[in-house]
mmCIF file of C-alpha atoms and ligand atoms in Angstrom:
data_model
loop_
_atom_site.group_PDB
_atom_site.id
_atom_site.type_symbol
_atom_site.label_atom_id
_atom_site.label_comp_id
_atom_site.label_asym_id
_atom_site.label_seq_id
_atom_site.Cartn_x
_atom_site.Cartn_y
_atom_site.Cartn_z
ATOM 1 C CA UNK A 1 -60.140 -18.612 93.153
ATOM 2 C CA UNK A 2 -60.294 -15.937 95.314
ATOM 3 C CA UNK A 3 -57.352 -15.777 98.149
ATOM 4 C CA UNK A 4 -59.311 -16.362 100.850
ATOM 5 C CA UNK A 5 -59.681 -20.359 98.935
ATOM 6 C CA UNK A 6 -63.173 -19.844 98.077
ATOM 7 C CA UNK A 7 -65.076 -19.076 94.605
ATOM 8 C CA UNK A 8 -66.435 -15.881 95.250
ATOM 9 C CA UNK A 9 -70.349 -15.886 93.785
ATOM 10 C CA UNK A 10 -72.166 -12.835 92.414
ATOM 11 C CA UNK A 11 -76.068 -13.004 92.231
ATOM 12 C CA UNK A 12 -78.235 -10.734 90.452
ATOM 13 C CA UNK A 13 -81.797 -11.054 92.675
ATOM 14 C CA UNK A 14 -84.290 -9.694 89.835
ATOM 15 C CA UNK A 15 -86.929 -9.212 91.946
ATOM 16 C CA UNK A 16 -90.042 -8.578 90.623
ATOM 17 C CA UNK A 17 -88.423 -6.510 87.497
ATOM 18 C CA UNK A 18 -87.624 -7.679 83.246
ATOM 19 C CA UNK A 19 -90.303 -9.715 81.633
ATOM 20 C CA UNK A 20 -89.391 -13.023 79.741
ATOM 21 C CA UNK A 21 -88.344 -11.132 76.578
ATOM 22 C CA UNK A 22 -86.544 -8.638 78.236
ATOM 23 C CA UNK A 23 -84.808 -11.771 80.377
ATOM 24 C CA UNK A 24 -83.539 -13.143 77.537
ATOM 25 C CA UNK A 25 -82.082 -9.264 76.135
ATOM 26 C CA UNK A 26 -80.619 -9.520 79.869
ATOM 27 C CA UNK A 27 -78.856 -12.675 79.585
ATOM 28 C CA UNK A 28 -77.483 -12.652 76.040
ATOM 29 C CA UNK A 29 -76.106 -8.619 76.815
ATOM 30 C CA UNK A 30 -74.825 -9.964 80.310
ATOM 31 C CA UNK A 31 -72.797 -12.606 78.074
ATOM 32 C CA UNK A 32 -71.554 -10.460 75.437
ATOM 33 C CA UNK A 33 -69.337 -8.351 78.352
ATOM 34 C CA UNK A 34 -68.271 -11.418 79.956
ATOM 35 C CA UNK A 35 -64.948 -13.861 79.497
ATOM 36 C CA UNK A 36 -64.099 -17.243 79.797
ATOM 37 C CA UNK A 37 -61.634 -15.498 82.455
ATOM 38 C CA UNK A 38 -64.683 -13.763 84.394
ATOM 39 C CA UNK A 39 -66.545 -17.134 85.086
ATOM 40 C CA UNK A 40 -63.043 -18.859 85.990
ATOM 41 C CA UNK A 41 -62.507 -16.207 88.644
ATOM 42 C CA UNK A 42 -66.288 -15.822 89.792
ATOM 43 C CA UNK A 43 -69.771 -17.855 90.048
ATOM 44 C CA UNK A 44 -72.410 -15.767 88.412
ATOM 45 C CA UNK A 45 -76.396 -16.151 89.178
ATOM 46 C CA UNK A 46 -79.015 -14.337 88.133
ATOM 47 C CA UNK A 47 -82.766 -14.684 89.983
ATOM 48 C CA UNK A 48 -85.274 -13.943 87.115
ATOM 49 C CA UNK A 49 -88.858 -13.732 88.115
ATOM 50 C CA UNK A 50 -90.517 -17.033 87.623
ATOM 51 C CA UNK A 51 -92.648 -16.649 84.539
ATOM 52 C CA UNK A 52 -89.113 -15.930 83.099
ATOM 53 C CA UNK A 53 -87.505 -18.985 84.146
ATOM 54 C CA UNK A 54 -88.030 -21.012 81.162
ATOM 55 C CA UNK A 55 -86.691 -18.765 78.696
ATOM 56 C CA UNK A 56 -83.514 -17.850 80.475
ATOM 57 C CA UNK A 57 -83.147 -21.293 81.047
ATOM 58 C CA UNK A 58 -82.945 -21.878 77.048
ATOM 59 C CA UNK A 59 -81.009 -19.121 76.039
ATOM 60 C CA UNK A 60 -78.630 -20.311 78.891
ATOM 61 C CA UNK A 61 -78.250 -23.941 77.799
ATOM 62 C CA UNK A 62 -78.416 -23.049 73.897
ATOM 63 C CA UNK A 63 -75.680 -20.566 73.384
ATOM 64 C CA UNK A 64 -73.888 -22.792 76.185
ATOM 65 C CA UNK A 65 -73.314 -19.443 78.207
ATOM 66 C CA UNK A 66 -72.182 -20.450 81.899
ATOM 67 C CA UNK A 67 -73.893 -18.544 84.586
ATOM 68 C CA UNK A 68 -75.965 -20.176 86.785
ATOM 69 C CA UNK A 69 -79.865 -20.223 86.845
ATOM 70 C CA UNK A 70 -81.115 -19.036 90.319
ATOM 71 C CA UNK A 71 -84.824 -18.568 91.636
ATOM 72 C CA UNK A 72 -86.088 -16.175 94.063
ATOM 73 C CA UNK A 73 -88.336 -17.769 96.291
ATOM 74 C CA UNK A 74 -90.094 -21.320 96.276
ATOM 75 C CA UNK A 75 -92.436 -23.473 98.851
ATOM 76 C CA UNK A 76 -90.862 -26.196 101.078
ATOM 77 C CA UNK A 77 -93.736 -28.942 100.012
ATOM 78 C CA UNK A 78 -93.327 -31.333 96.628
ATOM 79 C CA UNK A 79 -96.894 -30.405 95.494
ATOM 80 C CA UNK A 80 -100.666 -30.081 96.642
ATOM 81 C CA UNK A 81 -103.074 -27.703 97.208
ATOM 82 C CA UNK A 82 -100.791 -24.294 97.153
ATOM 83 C CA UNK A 83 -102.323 -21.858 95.164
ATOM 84 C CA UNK A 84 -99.931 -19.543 93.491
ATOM 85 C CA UNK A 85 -96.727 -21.784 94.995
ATOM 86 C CA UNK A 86 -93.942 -22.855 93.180
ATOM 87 C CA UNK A 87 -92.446 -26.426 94.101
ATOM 88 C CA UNK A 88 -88.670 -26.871 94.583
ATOM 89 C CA UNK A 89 -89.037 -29.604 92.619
ATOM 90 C CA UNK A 90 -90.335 -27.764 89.811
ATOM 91 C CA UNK A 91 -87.571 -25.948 89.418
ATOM 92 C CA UNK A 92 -85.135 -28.642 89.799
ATOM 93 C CA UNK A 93 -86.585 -29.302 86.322
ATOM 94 C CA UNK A 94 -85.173 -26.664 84.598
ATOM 95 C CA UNK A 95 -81.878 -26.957 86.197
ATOM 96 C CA UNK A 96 -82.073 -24.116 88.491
ATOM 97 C CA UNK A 97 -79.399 -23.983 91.297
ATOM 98 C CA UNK A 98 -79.313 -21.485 93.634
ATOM 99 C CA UNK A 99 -82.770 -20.710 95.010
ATOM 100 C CA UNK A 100 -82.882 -17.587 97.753
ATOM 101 C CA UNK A 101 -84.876 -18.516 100.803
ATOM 102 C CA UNK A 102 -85.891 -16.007 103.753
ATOM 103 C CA UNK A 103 -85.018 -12.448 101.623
ATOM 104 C CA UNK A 104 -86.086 -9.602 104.045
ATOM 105 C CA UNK A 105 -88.556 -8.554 101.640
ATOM 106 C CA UNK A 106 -90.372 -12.177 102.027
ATOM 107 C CA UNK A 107 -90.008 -12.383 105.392
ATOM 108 C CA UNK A 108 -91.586 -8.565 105.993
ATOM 109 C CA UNK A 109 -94.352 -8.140 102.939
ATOM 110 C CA UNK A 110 -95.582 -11.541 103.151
ATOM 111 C CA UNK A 111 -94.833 -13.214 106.606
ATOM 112 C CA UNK A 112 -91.858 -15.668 106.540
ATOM 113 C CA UNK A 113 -91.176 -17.109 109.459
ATOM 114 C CA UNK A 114 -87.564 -18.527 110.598
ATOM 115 C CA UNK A 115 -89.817 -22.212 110.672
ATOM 116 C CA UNK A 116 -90.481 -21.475 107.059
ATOM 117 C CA UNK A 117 -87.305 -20.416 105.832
ATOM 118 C CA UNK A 118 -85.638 -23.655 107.173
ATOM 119 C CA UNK A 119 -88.276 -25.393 105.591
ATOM 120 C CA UNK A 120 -87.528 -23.691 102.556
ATOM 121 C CA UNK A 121 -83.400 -24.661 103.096
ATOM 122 C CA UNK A 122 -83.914 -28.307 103.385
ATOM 123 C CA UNK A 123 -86.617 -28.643 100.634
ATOM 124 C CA UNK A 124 -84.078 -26.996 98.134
ATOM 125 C CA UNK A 125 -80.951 -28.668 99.231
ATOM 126 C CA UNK A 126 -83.301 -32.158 99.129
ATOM 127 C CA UNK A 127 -83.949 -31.309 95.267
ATOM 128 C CA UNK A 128 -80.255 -30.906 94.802
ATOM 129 C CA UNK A 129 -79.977 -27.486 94.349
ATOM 130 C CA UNK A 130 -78.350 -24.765 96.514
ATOM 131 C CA UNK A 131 -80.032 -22.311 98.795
ATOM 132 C CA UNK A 132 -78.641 -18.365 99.430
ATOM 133 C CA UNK A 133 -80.200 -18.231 102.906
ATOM 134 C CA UNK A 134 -80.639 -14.529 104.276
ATOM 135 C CA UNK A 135 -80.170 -12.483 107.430
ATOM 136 C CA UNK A 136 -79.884 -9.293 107.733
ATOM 137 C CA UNK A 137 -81.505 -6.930 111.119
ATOM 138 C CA UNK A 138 -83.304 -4.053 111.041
ATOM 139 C CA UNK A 139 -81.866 -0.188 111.466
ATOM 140 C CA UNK A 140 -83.431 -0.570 115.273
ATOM 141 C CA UNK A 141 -81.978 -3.698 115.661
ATOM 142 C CA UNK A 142 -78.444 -2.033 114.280
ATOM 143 C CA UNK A 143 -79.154 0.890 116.880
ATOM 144 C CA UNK A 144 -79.934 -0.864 119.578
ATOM 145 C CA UNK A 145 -76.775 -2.793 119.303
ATOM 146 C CA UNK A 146 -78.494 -6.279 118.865
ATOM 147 C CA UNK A 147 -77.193 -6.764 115.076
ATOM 148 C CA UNK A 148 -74.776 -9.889 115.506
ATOM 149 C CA UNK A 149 -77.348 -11.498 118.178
ATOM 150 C CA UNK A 150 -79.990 -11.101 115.270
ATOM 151 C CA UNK A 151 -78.329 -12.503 112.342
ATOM 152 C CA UNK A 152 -76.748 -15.451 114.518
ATOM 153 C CA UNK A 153 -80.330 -16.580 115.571
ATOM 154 C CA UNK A 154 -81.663 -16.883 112.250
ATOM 155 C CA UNK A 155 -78.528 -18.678 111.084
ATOM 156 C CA UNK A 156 -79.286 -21.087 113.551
ATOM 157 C CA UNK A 157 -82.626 -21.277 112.852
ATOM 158 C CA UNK A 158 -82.288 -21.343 109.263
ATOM 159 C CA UNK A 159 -79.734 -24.042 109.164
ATOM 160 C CA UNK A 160 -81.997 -26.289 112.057
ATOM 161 C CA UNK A 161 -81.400 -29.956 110.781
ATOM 162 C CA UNK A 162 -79.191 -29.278 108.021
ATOM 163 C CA UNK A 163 -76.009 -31.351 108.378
ATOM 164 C CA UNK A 164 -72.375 -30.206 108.287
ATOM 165 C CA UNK A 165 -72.010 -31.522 104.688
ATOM 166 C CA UNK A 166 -74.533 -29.718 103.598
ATOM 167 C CA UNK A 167 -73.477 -26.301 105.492
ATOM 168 C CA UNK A 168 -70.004 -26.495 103.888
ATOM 169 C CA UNK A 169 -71.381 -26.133 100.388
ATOM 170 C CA UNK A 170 -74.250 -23.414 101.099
ATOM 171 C CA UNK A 171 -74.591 -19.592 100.722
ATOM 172 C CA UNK A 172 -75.465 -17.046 103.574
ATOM 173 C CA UNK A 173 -76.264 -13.640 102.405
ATOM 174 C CA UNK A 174 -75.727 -11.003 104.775
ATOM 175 C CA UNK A 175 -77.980 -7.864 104.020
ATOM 176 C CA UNK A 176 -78.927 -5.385 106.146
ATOM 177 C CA UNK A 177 -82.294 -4.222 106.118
ATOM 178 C CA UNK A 178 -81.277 -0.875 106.080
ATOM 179 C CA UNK A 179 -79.020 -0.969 103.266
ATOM 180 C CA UNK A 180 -81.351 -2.976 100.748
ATOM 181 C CA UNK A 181 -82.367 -0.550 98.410
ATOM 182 C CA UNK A 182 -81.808 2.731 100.007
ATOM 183 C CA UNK A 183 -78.518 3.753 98.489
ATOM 184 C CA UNK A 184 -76.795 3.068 101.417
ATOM 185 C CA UNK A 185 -74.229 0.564 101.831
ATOM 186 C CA UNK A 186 -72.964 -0.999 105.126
ATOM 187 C CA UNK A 187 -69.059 -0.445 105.250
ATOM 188 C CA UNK A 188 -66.460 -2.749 104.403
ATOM 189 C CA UNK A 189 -65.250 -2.930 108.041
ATOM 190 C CA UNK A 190 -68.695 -3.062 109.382
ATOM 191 C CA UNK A 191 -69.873 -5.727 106.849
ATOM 192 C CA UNK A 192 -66.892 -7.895 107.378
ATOM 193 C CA UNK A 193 -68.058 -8.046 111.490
ATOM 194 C CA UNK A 194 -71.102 -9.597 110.659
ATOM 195 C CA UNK A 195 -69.701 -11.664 108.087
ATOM 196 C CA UNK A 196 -67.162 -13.296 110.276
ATOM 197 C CA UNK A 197 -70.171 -13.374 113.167
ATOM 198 C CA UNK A 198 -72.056 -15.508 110.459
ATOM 199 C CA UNK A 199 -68.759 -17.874 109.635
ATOM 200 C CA UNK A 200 -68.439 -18.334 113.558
ATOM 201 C CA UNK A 201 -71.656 -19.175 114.160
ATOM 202 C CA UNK A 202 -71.462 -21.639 111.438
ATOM 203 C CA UNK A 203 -68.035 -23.054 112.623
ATOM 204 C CA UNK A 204 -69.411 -23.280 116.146
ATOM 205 C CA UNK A 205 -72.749 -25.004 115.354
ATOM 206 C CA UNK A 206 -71.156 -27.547 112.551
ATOM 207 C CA UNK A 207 -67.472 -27.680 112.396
ATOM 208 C CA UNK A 208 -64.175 -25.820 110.823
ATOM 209 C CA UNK A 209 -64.978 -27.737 107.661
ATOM 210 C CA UNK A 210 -68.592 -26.422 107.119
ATOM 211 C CA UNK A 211 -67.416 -22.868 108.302
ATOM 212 C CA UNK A 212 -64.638 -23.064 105.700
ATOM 213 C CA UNK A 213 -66.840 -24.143 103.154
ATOM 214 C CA UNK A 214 -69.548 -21.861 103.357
ATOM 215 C CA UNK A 215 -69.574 -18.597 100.954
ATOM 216 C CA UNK A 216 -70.983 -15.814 102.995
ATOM 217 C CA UNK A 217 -72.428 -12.989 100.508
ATOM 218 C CA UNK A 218 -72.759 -9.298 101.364
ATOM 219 C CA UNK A 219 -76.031 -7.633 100.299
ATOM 220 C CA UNK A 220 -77.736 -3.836 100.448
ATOM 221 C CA UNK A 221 -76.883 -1.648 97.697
ATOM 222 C CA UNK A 222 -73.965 -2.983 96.330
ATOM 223 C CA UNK A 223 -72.639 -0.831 93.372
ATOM 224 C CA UNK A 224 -69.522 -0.815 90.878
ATOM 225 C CA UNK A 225 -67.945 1.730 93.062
ATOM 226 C CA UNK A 226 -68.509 -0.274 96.405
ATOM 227 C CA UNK A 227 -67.999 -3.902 95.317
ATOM 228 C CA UNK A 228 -63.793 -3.807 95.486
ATOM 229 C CA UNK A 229 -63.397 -2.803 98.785
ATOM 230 C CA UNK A 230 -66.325 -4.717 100.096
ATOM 231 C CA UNK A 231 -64.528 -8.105 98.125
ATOM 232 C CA UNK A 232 -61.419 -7.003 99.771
ATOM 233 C CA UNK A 233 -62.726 -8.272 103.060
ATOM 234 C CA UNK A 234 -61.731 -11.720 104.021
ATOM 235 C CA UNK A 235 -65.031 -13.270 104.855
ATOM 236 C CA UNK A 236 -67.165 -11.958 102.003
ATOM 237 C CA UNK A 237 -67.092 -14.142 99.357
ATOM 238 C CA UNK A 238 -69.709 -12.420 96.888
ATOM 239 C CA UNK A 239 -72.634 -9.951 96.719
ATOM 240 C CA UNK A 240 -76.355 -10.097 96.271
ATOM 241 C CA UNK A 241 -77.569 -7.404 94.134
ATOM 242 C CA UNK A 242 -80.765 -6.443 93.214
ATOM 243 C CA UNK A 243 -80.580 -2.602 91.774
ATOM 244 C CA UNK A 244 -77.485 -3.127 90.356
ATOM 245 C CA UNK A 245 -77.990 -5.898 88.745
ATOM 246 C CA UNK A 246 -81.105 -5.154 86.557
ATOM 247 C CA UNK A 247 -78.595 -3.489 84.106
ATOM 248 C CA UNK A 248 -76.249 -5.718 81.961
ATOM 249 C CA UNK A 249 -73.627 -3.225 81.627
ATOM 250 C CA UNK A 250 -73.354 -2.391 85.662
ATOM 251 C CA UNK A 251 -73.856 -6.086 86.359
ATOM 252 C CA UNK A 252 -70.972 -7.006 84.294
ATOM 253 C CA UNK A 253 -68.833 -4.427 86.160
ATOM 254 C CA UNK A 254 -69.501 -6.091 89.288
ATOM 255 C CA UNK A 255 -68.667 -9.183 88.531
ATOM 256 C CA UNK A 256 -65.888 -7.942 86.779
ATOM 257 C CA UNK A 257 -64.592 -6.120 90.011
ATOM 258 C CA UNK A 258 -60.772 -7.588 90.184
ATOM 259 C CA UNK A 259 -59.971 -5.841 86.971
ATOM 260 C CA UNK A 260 -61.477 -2.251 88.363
HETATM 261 P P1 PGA B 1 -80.198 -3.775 96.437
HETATM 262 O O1 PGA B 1 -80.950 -5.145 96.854
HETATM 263 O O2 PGA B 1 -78.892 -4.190 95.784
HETATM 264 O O3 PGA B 1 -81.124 -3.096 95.460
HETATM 265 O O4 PGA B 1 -79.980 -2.998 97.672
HETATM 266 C C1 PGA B 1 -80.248 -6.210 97.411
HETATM 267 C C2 PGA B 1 -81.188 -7.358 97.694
HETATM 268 O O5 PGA B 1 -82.330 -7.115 98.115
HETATM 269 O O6 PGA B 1 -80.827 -8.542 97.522
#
């Protein structure tokens, strides 16, 4: 356990990047660098693509290695006429947990609306899995000084008839915008703000209990030679990685970061 009294959790979001035999190369090199030790002292997810699902969901469960199966993106609705949707439901099936809902690249390439997003929240935790809900504002947003306003509106809105029970065992990722991708990381100091923003809001809206409860990740080019300082913070309680985190080697070293 981290200090702080909560299980920090490291994801690996895939994006749209390995195909299912090069998932399952992933998974089994991601398991030969890591310990019993490493999963006692973090939560580990990775977010394959969905076409790879399946497989890393077998080589998972057959050589009984103990990092979580995540998703990346699902619909809010059980089934119907959805062309090209994937059901919560459907991966409940094959024991996913942690599904992301409202990444910045969803909500700018293909039109994700706060409404959907909290759609997206309850459908997932209703199938018994666990969403990683994200915020994050925009570099004019950051300039303009309207950052904290931002991210605390689509908590809200994200977490809009969600009840306190269910807030104290969630995940809020905090990425910047700005810092997804780009090379550029948002400082420890500065990260922390919006981290403890995100906890307040939380605590505000649905109690000490939920606020305590709730892992807040940091996201936006997270790298080996970032992650210790950024874990160092008392209100981040993990990392979302997506660059980082298509390597086995470099995605071991982050979740190894408490022996760097
Ligand atoms: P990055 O992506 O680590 O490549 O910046 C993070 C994310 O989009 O979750």
């Amino acid at each position: 356990m981290a200090p702080k009294g909560r299980k920090p959790l490291i994801s690996g979001n895939w994006k749209m990047n390995h195909n299912h035999f090069e998932a399952i190369q992933m998974v089994q090199k991601l398991s030969y660098h890591l310990s019993k030790d490493d999963y006692g002292a973090v939560d580990v997810s990775v977010h394959p693509p969905f076409t790879d699902i399946r497989s890393v969901q077998t080589v998972l469960e057959s050589d009984r290695i103990p990092i979580a199966l995540g998703a990346q993106h699902c619909h809010w609705e059980e089934k119907g006429a959805f062309t090209g949707e994937v059901s919560p439901a459907m991966l409940a099936k094959l024991n996913v947990s942690y599904v992301i809902a409202g990444h910045s690249e969803r909500r700018t390439l293909f039109g994700e609306t706060d409404e959907m997003v909290n759609a997206k929240v309850r459908a997932i935790l209703a199938n018994g899995m666990t969403p990683i809900l994200c915020v994050g504002e925009s570099l004019e947003e950051r300039e303009a000084g309207t950052t904290e306003e931002r991210v605390r509106s689509q908590v809200i809105a994200g977490l809009a008839k969600v009840s306190a029970e269910q807030v104290a065992g969630l995940v809020i990722a905090y990425e910047p915008i700005w810092a997804i991708g780009t090379g550029r990381n948002a400082s420890a100091s500065d990260a922390q703000a919006v981290c403890a923003a995100i906890r307040g809001t939380v605590t505000a809206s649905f109690g000490a209990a939920a606020g305590e409860g709730l892992r807040v990740q940091y996201g936006g080019s997270v790298k080996p030679s970032n992650i210790v300082e950024l874990m160092a913070e008392e209100d981040i309680d993990g990392a979302l990685v997506g660059g980082a985190s298509l390597d086995a080697d470099e995605f071991a070293r982050l979740v190894q970061y408490r022996l760097a």
